Every structure is written in C-alpha cells, then in structure tokens.
Coordinates of C-alpha atoms in Angstrom, one line a residue:
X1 CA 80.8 101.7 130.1
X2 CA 80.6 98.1 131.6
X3 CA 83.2 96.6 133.7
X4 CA 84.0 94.3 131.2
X5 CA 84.7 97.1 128.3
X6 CA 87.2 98.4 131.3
X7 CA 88.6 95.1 131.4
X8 CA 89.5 95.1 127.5
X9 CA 91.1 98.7 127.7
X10 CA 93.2 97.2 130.3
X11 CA 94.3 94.2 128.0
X12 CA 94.7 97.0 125.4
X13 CA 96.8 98.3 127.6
X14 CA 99.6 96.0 128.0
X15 CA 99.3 94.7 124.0
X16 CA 99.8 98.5 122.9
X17 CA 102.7 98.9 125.7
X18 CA 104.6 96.2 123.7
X19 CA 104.0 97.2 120.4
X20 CA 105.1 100.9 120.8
X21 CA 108.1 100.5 123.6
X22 CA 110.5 99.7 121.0
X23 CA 110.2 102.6 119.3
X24 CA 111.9 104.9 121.7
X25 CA 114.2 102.4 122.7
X26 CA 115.6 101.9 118.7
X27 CA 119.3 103.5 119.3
X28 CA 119.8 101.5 122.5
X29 CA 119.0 98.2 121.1
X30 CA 120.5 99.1 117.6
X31 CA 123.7 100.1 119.9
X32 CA 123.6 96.5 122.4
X33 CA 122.5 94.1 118.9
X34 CA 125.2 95.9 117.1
X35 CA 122.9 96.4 114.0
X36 CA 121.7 99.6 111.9
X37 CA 118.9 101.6 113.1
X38 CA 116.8 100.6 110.4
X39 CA 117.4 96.7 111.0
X40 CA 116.5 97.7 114.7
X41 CA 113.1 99.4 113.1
X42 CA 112.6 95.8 111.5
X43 CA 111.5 94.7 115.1
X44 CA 108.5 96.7 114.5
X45 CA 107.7 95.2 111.0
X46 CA 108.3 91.9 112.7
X47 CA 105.7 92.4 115.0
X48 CA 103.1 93.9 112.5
X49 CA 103.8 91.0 109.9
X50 CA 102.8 88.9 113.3
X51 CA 99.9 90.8 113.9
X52 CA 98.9 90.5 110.0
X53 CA 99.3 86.4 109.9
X54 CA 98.0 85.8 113.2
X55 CA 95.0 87.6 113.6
X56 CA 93.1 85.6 111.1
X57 CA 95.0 82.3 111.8
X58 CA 94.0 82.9 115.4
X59 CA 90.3 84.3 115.0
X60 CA 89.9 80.9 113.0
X61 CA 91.3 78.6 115.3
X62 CA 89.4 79.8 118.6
X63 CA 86.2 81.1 116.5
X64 CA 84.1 78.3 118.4
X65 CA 85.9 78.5 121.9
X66 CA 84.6 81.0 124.9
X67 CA 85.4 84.5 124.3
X68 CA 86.8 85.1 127.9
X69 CA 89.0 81.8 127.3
X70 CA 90.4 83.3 124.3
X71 CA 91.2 86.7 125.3
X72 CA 93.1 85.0 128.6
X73 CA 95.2 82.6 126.1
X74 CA 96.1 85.5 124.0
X75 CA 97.1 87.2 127.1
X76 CA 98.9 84.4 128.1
X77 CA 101.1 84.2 125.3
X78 CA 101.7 87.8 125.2
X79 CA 103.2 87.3 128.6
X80 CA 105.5 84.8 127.8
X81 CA 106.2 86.8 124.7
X82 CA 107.5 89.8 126.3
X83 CA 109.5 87.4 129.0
X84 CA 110.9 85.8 125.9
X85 CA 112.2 89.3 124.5
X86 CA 113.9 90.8 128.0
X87 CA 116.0 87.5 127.8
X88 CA 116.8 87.2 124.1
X89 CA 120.4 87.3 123.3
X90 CA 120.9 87.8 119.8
X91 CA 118.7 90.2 116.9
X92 CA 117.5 86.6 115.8
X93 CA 116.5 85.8 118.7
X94 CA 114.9 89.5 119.9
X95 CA 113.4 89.2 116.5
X96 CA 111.3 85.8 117.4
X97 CA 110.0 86.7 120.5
X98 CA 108.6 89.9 119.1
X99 CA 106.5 87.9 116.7
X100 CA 105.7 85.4 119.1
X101 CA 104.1 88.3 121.4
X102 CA 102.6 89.5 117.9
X103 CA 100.5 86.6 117.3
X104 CA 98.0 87.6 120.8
X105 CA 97.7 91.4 119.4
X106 CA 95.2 91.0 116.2
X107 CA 92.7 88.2 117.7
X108 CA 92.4 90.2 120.8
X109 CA 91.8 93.2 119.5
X110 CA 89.4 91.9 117.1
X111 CA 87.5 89.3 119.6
X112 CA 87.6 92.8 121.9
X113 CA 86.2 95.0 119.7
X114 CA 83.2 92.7 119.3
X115 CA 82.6 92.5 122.7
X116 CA 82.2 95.4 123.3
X117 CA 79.9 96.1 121.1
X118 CA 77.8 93.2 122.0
X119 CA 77.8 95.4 125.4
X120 CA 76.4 98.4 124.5
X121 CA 73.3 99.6 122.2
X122 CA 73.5 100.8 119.2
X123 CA 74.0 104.3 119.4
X124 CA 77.2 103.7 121.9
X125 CA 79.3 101.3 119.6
X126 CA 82.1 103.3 117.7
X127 CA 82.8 104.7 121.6
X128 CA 82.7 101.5 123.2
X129 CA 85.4 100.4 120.4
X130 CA 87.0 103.5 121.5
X131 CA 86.9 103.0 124.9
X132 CA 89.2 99.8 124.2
X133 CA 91.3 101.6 122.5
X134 CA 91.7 104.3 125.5
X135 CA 94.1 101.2 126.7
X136 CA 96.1 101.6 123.1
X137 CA 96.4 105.4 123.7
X138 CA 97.3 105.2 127.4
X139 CA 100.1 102.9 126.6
X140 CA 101.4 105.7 124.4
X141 CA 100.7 108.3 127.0
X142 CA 102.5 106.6 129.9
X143 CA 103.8 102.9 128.8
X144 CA 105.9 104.3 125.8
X145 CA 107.8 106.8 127.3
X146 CA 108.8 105.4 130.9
X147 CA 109.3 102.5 128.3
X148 CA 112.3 105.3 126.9
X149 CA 112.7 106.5 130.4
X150 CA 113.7 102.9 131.6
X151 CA 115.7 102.1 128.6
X152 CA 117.5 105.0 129.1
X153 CA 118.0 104.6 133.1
X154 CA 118.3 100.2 133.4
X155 CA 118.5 98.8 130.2
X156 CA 116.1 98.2 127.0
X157 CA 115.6 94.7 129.0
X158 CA 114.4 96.5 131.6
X159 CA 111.2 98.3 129.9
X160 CA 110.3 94.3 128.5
X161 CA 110.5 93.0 132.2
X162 CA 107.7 95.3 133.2
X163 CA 105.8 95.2 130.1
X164 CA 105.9 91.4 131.0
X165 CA 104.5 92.7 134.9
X166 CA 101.9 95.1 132.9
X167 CA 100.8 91.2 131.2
X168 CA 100.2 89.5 134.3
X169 CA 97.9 92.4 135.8
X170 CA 96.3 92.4 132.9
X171 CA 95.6 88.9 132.8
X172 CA 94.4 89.1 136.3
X173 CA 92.1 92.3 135.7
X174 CA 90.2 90.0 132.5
X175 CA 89.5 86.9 135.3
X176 CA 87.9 89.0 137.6
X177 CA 86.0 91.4 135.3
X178 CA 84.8 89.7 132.2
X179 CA 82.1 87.2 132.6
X180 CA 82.2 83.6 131.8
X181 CA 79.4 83.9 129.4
X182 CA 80.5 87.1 127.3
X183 CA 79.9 86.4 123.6
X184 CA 77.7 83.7 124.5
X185 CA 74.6 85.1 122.5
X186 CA 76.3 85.4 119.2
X187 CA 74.5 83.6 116.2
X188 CA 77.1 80.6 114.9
X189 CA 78.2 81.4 111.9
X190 CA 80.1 78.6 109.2
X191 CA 83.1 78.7 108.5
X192 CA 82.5 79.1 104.7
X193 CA 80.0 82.4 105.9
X194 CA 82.6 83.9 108.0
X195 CA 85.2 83.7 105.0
X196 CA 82.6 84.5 102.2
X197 CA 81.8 87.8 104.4
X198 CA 85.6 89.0 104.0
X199 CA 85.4 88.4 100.2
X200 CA 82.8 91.5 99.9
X201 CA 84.0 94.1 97.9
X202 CA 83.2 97.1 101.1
X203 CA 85.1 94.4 103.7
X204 CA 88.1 94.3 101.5
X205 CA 88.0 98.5 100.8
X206 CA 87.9 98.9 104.1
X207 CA 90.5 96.7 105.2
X208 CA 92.6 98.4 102.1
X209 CA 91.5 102.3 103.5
X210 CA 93.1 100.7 107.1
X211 CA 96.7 99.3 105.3
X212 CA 97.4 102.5 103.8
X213 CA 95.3 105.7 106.1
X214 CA 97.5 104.1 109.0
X215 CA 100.4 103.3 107.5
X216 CA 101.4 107.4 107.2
X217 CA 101.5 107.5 111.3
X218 CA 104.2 104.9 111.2
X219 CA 106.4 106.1 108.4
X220 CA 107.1 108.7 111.1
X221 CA 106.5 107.6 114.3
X222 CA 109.2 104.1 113.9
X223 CA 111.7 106.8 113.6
X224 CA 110.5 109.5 116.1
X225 CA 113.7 108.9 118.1
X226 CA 116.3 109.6 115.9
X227 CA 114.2 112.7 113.7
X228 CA 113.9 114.1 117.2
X229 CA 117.5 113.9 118.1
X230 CA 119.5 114.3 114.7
X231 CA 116.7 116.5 113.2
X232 CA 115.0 118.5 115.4
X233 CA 118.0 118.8 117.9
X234 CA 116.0 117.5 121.3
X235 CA 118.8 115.4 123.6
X236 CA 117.7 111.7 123.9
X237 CA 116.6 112.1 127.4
X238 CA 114.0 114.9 125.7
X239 CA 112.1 112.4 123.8
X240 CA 110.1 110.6 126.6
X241 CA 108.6 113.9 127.7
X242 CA 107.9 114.6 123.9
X243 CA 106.2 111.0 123.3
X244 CA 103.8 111.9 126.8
X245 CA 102.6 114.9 124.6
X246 CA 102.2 112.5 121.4
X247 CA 100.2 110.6 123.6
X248 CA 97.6 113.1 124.7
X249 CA 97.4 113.7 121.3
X250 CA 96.5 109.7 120.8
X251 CA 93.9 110.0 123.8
X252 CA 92.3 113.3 122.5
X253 CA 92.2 112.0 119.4
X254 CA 90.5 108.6 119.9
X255 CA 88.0 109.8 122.0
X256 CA 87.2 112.6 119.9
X257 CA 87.2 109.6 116.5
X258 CA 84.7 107.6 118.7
X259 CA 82.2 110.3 118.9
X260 CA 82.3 111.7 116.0
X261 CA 82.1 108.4 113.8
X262 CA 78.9 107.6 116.3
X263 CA 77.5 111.4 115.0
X264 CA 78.1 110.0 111.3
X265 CA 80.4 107.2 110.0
X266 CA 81.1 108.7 106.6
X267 CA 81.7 112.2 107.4
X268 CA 84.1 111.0 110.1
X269 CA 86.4 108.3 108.0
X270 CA 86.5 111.1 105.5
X271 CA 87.4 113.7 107.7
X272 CA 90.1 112.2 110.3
X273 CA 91.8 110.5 107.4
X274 CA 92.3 114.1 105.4
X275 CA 93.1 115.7 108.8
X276 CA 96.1 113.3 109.2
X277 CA 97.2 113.5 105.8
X278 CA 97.3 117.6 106.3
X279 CA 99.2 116.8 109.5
X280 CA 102.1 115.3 108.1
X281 CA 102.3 117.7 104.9
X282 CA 102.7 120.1 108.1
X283 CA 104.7 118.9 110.2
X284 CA 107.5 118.5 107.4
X285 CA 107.6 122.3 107.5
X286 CA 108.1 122.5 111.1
X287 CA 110.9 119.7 112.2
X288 CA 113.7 122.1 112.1
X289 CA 111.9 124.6 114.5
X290 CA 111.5 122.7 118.2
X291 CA 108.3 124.3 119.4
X292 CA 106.5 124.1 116.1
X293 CA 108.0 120.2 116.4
X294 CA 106.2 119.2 119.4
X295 CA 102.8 121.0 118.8
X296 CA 102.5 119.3 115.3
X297 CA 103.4 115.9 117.5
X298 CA 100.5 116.5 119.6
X299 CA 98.3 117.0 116.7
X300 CA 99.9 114.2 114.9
X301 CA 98.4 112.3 117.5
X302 CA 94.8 113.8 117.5
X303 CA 94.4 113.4 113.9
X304 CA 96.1 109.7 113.9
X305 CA 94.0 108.3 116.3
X306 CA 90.8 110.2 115.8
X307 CA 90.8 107.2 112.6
X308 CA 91.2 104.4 114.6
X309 CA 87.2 104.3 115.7
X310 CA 85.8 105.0 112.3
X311 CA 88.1 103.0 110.5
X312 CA 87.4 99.7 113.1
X313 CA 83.5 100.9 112.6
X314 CA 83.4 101.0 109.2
X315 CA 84.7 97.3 108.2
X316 CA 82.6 95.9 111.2
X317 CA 79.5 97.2 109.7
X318 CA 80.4 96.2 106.1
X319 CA 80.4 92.5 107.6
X320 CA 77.4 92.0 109.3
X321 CA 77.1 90.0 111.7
X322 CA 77.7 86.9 109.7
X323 CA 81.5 87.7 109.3
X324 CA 82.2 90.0 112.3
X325 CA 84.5 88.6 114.7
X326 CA 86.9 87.4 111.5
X327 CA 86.3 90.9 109.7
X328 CA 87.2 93.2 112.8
X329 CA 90.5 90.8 113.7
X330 CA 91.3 91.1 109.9
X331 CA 91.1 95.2 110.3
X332 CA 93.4 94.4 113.1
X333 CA 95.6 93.0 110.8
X334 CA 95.4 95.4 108.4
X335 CA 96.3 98.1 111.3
X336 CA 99.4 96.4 111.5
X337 CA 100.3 95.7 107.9
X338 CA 100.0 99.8 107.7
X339 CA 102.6 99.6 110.3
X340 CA 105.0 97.2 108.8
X341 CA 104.1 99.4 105.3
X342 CA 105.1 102.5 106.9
X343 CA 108.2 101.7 109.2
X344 CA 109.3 99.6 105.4
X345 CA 108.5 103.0 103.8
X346 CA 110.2 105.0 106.6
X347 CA 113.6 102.8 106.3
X348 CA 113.5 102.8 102.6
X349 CA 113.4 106.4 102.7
X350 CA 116.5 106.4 104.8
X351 CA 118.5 103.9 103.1
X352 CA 117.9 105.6 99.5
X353 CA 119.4 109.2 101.1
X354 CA 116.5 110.9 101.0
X355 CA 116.5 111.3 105.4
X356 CA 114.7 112.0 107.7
X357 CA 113.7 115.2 106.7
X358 CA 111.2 113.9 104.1
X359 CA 109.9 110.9 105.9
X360 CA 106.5 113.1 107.1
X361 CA 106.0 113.8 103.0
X362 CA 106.3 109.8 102.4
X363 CA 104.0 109.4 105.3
X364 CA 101.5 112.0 103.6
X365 CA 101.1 110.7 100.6
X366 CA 100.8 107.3 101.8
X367 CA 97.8 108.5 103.9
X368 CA 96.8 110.2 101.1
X369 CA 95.6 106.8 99.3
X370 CA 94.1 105.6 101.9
X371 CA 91.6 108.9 101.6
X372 CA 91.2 107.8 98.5
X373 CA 90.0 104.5 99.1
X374 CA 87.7 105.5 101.8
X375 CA 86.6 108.5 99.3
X376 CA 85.6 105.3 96.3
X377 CA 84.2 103.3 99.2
X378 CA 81.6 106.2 100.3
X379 CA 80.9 106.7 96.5
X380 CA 80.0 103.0 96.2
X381 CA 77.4 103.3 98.9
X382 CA 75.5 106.0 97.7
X383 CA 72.0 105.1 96.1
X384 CA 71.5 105.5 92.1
X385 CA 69.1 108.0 91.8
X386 CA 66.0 107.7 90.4
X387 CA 66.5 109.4 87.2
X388 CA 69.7 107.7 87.1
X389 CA 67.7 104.2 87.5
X390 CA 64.6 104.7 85.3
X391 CA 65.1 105.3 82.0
X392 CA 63.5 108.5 80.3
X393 CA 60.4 107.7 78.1

C-alpha cells in the first residue's frame, strides 16, 4: 500500500484509541464521577452523537479545502480534545470534551477512506479502505487494553494523556507522509450534487444497513467490562488481556472483510452481517462458561469487523463519484449512530432488569435488521428479467 494509506491507518490509530478507551475504563470513571455505570456508558453515546452531527457538518465545511489540510485540522482538534478530557473535572465537563474530540472522527474517516481509494486501482479499493481501518483494529488490539491497563495502574486520566501523545505522533506521521496534493484530481462537485447524491434511495439503505448491522457490536462491547466481571466471573485486571484477544479478532476480521468484499461486494455484506448476528445469538449461550466466553470474544471480533469494509464499500459505490466524499463521511456517521443505538440499547436493557445476561440477544436482533436491510438493498439491484420486462404476446 502507499505511504500515504500508512499515514491514514496511523490517524486511524489514535481516533479509534479514543473512541474505544473508555470502554474498559467505565467502573473507574463511573467510581471517580460518582455516577451510574450506565450514565458513564453515556460518554460513548456522547461521542457517537458527535461523530453523527459532525461528520457531515464537517465534510461540508472543508469540502473545498486541501485534503491533507483537513485531515491535519481534524487531527488537531482531536488533540486538544483528548487534552481537554484528561483535565475535565466534572461528568459535564468529561462529557464536552468527548464530543469535542468526536467532531474530528467522521470527516476523517470519511475524507480518508476516499483517499485511499484515489490511491489504488480498482481492484485494491475495499482493502485499501481496510488498510485504514488496520489503524481502528490496532487501537483495539493494543490502545484499548493498556488504555484498561493504565486506568487500572495511574488513573483513567492517565490513558487520555497518552491518547493525547498517540495525537501528536499522529499528527506528525500525516506531515511527513501525505503529499500536499492528495485529492487534488477529484472532479468539483456542487454543493446541491453532493447532497442530491445522499438523497438516493441505495445511499440512504446503506447508511440504514450501517446504523443497525453495527449497532449489535456495541450493545455488547459498551458493557464488556462489567458482563466480564459480574457475569462471566474474570477479575478486573483480566479484562485487558481479554480485550487484546477481541482485538485480533477486529484485525482478523477486517482484513479478512476487505478481501472478501473486493472478491464480491454482495456476497460479502450479506455474509459478514449474518456471521455477526450468529455470533451474538452464541455467545449468549456461553457467558457463564469462561473459556467458551473468550473464544466467542475473539470471533465476536472477526465477524464484527469483517463488515466494516463491505459496509464502507457498499455506500461509496452507491454514490458515485458525484457524492463520495459527503456519502463515505455520512457512513461514518452512521457507524457511530449504530454505536450510540447500541450502547442506548445496551443501558436500556440494564435499566429495565433484564441484565446483562441478555444484552448479546438485544445485540442480535438488532444486527439482525440490518441483514435485512442489506438483504432488500441486494434485491433492489438485481435486473428485471426479460420475461419479467416484456409482456407475453
């Protein structure tokens, strides 16, 4: 892949480090903000309701400035962002800062994933997308559970102060990699073209198919830490180590989505999002038995990631290039509204007494819809046959 694709996974990086740390971190800063664990789980709606209102406010606003310019601003402010939360002193204010980092996430994720497809041929784009994404799955790997680890050892503040480090490297590694000129080629679109692209009935299925084949993972994962500990029976200095093997999963998985959605875009949307649903049903079975836990974590993580590509694919072809940069920041969104959908649906489960036992059963049939969407969107592209077309004489 080209430098600059490298660059991207990099910024990925640091973006997913934030977005995921607080989720083995919940109990400690439920604990030091003296709030619930479920109003501590509201940081991570906060954060995807961010995501889902900046992405397009950003993508619209910088739509005519320099790609590289724009992915260094976003960068910029994800810095501060992160600098803002390590010093917060109240939820109110924790809960700011979080969006405030929020607003960087969608725009450079969508401005990223059209650069790197502008990189590569044709062939090569769901895995270039991917490749970005390694940075996603890496910060799951390694950023979320030293994120725990240092929570656990220094202080929650204490995983934000490096995530604010990781931002600066990052920012760094963008200056020197990605050229001035990136994105300089692209055909100027209107402003009335872009948003007339995200009006198509395939843009808005697909962004629908992202809101709810994602949202499953997060019904679940917002509360790994506590179904770990009061569930499954791990000791809280067992989840990091359990997270690391999540995130293989998460880089097995994306990898594996990439290639297989550049084999055949249909059959993979169809079949990652069934896979996860499957998943979840299982892992329901298995919380209660420790082994059986972890190995359906692992594959929790293949089959939610191995959706990521195909999904990101899937509404970036469905706009064209006359709506692409707006449509792929949008699916960013939409990413992150499944994630405030599912960490809602996760603490509404709670709060209603159902527990943590049936959260993975929520998260199923939430996934579950989304199959469906993408199963009415691959119906709607098929061609009407010719006996269907030409009336009998």
């Amino acid at each position: 892949m080209p430098a600059a694709v490298l660059a991207l996974t990099a910024g990925a990086f640091g973006i997913g480090t934030t977005e995921f740390i607080i989720m083995g971190l919940l109990l400690q800063v439920a604990a030091d903000m003296q709030v619930s664990v479920s109003a501590a789980g509201l940081l991570i709606s906060g954060y995807a309701l961010g995501v889902f209102v900046g992405a397009p406010i950003l993508t619209l606003a910088t739509r005519r400035m320099p790609r590289k310019a724009v992915l260094l601003a976003l960068m910029a402010i994800f810095t501060f962002g992160n600098a803002a939360c390590a010093l917060a002193p109240d939820y109110g204010l924790l809960m700011a800062a979080r969006i405030l980092t929020s607003l960087a996430h969608g725009t450079f994720f969508g401005v990223g994933s059209v650069v790197a497809t502008s990189l590569v041929t044709e062939d090569k784009r769901a895995s270039a997308i991917a490749t970005m994404f390694i940075g996603l799955t890496v910060a799951t790997l390694l950023g979320v559970p030293f994120g725990a680890w240092f929570g656990l050892m220094l202080g929650w503040r204490a995983a934000f102060w490096a995530v604010t480090a990781i931002g600066v490297v990052a920012f760094a590694v963008l200056v020197v990699l990605v050229p001035g000129n990136v994105g300089g080629n692209e055909k100027a679109t209107s402003l009335r073209e872009e948003l007339a692209v995200v009006g198509r009935p395939q843009v808005l299925l697909g962004l629908a198919m992202t809101v709810f084949g994602f949202a499953g993972l997060f019904v679940v994962f917002t509360y790994v830490q506590p179904i770990l500990t009061r569930l499954t029976g791990f000791s809280e200095a067992a989840v990091s180590p359990i997270l690391l093997v999540f995130g293989v999963g998460l880089s097995i998985g994306n990898v594996a989505g990439g290639r297989l959605a550049d084999r055949g875009l249909g059959r993979a949307l169809i079949g990652t999002l069934a896979a996860l649903a499957l998943v979840l049903v299982a892992l329901a079975a298995v919380l209660s038995i420790k082994g059986l836990a972890v190995a359906f974590i692992f594959l929790l993580g293949i089959a939610a990631f191995a959706t990521v590509a195909p999904l990101q694919l899937r509404v970036l072809e469905a706009a064209g290039a006359e709506g692409r940069t707006l449509a792929s920041s949008l699916n960013i969104a939409a990413f992150n509204l499944g994630n405030a959908l599912g960490a809602w649906a996760g603490g509404l489960t709670i709060d209603r007494g159902l527990g943590l036992a049936a959260l993975p059963l929520v998260a199923a049939a939430i996934t579950a819809a989304g199959l469906l969407l993408a199963l009415w969107s691959m119906h709607l592209d098929r061609p009407v046959s010719s006996a269907a077309a030409c009336p009998a004489e």
